[in-house]
mmCIF file of N, CA and C in Angstrom:
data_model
loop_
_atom_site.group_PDB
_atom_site.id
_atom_site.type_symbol
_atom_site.label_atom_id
_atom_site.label_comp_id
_atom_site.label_asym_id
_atom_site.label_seq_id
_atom_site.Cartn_x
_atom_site.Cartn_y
_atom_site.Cartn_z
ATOM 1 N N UNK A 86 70.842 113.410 177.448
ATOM 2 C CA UNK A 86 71.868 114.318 176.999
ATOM 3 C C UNK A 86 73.154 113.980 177.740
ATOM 4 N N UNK A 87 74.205 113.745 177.222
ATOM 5 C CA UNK A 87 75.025 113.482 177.762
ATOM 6 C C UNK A 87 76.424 114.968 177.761
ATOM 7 N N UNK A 88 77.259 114.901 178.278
ATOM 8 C CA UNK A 88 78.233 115.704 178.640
ATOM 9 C C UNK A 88 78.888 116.967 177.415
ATOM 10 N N UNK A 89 78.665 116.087 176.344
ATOM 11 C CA UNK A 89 79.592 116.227 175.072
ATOM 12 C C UNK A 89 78.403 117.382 174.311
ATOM 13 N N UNK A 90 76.766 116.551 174.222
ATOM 14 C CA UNK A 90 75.654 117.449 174.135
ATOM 15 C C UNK A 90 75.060 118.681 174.334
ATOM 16 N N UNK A 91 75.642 118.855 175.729
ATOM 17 C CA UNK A 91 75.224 119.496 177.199
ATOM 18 C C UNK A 91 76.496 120.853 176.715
ATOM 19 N N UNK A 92 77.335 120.336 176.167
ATOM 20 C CA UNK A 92 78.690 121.714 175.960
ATOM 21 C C UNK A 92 78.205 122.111 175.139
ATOM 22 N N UNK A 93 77.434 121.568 173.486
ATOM 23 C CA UNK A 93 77.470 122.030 171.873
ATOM 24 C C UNK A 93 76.101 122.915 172.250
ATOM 25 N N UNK A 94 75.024 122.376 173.499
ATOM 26 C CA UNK A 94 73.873 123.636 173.198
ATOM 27 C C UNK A 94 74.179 124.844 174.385
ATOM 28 N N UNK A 95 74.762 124.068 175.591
ATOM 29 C CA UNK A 95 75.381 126.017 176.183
ATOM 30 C C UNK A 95 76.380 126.771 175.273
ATOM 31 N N UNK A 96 77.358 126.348 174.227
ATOM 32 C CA UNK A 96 77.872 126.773 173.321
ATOM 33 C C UNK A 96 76.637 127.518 172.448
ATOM 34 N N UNK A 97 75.815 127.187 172.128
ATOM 35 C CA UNK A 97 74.646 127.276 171.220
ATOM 36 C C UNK A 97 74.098 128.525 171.817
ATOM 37 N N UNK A 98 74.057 128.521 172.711
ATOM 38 C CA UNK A 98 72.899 129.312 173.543
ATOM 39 C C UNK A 98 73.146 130.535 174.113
ATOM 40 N N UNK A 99 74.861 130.248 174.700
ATOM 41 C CA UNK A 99 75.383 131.175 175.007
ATOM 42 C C UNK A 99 76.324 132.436 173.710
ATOM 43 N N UNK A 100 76.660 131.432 172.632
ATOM 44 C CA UNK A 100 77.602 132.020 172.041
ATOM 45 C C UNK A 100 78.580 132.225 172.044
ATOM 46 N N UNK A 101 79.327 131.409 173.094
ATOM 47 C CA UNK A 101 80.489 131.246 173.582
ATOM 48 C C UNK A 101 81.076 129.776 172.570
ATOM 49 N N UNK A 102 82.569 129.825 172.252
ATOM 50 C CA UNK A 102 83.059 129.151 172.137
ATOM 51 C C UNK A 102 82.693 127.150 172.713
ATOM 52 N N UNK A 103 82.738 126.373 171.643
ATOM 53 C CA UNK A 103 82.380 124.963 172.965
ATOM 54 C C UNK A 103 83.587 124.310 174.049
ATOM 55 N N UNK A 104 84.766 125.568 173.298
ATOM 56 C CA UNK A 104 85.988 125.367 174.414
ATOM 57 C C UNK A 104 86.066 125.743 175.208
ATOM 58 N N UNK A 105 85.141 127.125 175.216
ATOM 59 C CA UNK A 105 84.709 128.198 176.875
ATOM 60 C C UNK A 105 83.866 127.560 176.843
ATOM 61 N N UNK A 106 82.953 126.585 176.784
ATOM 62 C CA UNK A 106 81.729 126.219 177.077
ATOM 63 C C UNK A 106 82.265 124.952 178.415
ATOM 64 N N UNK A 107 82.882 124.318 177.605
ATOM 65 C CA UNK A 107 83.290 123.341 178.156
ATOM 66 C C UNK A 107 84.066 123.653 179.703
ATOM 67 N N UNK A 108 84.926 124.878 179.529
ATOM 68 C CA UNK A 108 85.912 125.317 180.541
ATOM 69 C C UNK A 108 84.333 125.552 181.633
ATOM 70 N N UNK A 109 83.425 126.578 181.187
ATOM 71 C CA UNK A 109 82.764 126.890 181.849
ATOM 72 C C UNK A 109 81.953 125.569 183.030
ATOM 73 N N UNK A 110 81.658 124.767 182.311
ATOM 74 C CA UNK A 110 81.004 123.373 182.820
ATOM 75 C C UNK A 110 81.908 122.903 184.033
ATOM 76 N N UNK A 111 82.891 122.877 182.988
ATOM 77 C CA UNK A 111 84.044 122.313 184.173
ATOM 78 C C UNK A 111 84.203 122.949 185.729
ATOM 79 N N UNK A 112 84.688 124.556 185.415
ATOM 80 C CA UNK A 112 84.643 125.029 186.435
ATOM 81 C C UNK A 112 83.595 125.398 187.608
ATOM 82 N N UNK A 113 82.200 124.925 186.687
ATOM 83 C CA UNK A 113 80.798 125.023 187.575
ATOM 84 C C UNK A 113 80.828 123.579 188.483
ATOM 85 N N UNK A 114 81.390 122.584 187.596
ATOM 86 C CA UNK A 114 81.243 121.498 188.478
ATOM 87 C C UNK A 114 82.349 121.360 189.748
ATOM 88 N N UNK A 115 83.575 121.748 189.447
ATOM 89 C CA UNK A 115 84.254 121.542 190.380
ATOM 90 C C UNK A 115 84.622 122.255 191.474
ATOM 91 N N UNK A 116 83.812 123.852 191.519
ATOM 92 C CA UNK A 116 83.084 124.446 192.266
ATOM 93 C C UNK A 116 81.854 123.983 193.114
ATOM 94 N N UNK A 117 81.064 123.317 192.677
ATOM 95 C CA UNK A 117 80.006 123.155 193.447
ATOM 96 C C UNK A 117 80.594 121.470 193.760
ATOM 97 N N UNK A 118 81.658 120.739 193.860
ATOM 98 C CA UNK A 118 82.362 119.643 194.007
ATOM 99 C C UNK A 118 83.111 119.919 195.241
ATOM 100 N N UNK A 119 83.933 121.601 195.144
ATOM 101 C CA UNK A 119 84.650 121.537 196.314
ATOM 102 C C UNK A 119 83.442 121.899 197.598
ATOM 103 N N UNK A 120 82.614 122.848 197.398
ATOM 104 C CA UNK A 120 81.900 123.106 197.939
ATOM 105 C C UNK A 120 81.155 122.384 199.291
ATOM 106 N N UNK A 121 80.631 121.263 198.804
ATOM 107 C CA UNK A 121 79.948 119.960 198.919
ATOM 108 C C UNK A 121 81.074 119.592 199.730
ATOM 109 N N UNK A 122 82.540 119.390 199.542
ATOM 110 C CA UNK A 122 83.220 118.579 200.192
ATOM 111 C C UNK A 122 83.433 119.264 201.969
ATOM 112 N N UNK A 123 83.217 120.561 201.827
ATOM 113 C CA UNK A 123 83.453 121.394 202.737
ATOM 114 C C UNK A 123 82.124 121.383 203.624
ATOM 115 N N UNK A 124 81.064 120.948 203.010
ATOM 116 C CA UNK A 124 79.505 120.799 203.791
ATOM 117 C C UNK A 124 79.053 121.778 203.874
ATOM 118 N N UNK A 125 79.212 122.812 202.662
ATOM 119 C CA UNK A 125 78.659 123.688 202.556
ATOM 120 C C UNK A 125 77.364 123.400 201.351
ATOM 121 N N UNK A 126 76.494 124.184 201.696
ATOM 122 C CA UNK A 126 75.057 124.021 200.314
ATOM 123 C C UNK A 126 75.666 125.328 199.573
ATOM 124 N N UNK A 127 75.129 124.603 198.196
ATOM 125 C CA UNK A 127 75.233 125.540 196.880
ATOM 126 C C UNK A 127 73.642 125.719 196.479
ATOM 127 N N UNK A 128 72.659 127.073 196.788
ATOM 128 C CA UNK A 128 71.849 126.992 196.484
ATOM 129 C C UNK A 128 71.665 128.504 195.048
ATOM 130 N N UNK A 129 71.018 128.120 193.856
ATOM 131 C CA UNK A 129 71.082 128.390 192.784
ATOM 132 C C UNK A 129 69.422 128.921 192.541
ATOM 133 N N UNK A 130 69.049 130.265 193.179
ATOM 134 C CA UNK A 130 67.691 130.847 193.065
ATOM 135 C C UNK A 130 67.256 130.177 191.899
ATOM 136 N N UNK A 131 65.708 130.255 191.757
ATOM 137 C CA UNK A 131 65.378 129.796 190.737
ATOM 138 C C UNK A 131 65.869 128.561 190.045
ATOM 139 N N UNK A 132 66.709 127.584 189.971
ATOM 140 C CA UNK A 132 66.913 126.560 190.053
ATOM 141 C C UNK A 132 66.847 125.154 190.790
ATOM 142 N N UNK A 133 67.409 125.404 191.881
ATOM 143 C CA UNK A 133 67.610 124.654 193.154
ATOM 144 C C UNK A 133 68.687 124.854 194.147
ATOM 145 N N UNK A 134 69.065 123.856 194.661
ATOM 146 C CA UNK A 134 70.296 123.865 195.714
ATOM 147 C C UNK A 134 70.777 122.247 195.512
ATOM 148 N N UNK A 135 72.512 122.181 196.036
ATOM 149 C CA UNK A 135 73.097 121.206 196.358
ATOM 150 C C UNK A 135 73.640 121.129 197.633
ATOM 151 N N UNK A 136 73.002 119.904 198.170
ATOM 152 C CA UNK A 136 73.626 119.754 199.659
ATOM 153 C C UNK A 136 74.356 118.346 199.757
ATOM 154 N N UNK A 137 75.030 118.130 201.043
ATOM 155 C CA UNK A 137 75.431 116.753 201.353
ATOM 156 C C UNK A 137 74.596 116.377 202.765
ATOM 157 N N UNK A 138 74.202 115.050 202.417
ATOM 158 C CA UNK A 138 73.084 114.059 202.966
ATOM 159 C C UNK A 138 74.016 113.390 203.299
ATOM 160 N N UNK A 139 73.779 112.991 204.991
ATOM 161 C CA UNK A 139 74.703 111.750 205.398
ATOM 162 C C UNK A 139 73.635 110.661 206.337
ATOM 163 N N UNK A 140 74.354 110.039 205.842
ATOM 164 C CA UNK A 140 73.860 108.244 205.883
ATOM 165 C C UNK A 140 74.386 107.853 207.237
ATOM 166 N N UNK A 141 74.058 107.328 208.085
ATOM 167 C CA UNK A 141 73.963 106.547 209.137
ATOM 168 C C UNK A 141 74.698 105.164 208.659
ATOM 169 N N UNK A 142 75.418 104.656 209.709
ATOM 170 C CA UNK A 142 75.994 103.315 209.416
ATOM 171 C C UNK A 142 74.686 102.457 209.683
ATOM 172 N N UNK A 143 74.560 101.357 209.009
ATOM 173 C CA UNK A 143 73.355 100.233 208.968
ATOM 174 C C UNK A 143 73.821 99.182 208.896
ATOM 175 N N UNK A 144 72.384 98.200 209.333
ATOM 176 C CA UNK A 144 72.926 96.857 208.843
ATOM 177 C C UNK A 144 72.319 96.448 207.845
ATOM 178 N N UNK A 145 73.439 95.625 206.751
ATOM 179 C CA UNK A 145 72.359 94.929 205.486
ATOM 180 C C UNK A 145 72.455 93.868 205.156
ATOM 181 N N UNK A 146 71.988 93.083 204.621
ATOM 182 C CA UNK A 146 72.162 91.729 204.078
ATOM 183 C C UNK A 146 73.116 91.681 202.668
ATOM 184 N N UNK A 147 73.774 90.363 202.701
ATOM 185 C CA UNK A 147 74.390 89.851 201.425
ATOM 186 C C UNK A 147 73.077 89.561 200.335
ATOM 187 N N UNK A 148 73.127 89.723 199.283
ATOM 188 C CA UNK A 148 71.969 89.271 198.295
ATOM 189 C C UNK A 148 72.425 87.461 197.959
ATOM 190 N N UNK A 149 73.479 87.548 198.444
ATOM 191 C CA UNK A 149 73.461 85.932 197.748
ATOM 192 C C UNK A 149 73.441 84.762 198.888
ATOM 193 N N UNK A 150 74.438 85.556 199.805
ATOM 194 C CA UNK A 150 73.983 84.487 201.358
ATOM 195 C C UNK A 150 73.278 84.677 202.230
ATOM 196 N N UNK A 151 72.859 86.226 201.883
ATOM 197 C CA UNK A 151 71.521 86.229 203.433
ATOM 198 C C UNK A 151 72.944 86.329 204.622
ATOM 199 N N UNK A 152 73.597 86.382 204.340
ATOM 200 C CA UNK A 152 74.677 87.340 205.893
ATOM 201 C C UNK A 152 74.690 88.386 206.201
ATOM 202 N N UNK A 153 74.398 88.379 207.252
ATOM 203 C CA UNK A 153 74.162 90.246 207.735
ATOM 204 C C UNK A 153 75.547 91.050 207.789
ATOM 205 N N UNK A 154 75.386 92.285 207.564
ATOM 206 C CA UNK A 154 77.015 92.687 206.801
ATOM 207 C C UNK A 154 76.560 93.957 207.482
ATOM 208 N N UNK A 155 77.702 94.782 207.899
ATOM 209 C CA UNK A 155 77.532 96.370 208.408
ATOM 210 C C UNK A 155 78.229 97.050 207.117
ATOM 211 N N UNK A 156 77.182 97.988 206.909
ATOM 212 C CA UNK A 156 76.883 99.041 205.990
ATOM 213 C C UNK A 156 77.725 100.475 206.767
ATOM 214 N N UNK A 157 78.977 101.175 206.281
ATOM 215 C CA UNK A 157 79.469 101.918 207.155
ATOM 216 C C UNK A 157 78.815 103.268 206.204
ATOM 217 N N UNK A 158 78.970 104.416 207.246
ATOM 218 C CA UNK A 158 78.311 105.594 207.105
ATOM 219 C C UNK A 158 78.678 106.006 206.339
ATOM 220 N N UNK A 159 78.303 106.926 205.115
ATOM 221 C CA UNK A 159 78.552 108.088 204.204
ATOM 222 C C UNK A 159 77.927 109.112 203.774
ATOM 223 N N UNK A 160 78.324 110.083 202.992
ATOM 224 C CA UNK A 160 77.800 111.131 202.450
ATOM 225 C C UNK A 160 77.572 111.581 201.305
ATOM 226 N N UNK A 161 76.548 111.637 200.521
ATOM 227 C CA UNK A 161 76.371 111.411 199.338
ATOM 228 C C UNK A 161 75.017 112.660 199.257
ATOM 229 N N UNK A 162 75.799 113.073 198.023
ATOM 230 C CA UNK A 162 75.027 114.813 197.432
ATOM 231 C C UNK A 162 73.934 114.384 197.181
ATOM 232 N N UNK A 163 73.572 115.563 197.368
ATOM 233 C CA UNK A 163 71.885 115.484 197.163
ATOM 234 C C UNK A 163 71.108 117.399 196.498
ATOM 235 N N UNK A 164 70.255 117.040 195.281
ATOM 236 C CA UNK A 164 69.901 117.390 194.842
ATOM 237 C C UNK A 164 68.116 118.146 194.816
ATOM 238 N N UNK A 165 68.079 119.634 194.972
ATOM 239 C CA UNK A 165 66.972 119.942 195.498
ATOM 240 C C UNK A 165 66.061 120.499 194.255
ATOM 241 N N UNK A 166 65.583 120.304 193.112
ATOM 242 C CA UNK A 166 64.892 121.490 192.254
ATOM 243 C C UNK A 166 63.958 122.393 192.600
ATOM 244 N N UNK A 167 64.364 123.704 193.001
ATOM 245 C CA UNK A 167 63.943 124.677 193.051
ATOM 246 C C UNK A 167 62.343 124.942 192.279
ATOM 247 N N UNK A 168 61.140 126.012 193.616
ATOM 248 C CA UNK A 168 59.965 126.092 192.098
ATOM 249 C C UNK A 168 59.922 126.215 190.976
ATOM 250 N N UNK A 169 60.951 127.516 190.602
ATOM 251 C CA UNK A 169 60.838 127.867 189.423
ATOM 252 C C UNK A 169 61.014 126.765 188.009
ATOM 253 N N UNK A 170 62.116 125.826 189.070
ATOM 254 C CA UNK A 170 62.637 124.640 188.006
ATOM 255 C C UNK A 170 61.760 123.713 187.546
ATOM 256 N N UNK A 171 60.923 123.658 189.009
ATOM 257 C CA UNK A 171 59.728 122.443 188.917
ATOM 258 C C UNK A 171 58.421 123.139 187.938
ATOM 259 N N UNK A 172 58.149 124.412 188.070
ATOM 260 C CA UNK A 172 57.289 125.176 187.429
ATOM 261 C C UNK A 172 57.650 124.811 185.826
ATOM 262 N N UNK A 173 58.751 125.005 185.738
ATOM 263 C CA UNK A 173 58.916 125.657 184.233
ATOM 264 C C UNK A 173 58.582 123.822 183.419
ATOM 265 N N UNK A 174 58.984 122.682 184.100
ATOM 266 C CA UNK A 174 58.693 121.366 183.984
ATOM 267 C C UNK A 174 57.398 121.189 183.468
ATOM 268 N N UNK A 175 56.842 121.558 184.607
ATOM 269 C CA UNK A 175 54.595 121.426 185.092
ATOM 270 C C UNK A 175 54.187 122.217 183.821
ATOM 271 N N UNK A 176 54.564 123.045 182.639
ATOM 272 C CA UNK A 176 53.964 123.890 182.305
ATOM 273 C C UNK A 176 53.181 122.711 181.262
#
């Protein structure tokens, strides 16, 4: 499902407009976007939570020369599904 999909069935579902649908998406994402940037978790009962996971600087190899290369540290979101989410999956 892609983005465009994802608006026409919360439009669908909700009964809302797919222009409030869309606004709505938007503003869920860039809420739980600023959120994240601040290192705060967004956790969503019954769904899950979003956190930020940080990475350690490493060392890695080139794939083509085999040179060892330093890998610098970052932070990259991370995604938890909640039971209920995993439940409703398992059924």
């Amino acid at each position: 499902m892609n983005k465009t999909e994802l608006i026409s069935a919360m439009a669908e579902k909700s009964g809302l407009t797919k222009k409030d649908s869309e606004k709505a998406l938007t503003a869920f994402t860039e809420v739980i976007a600023e959120e994240l940037k601040k290192g705060e978790r967004v956790q969503i009962v019954g769904f899950g939570s979003f956190e930020v996971s940080e990475r350690a600087e490493r060392e890695g190899r080139n794939p083509h020369t085999g040179e060892a290369m330093k890998i610098a540290a970052s932070k990259a979101p991370k995604f938890k599904a909640g039971k209920a989410l995993k439940d409703s999956i398992n059924e």
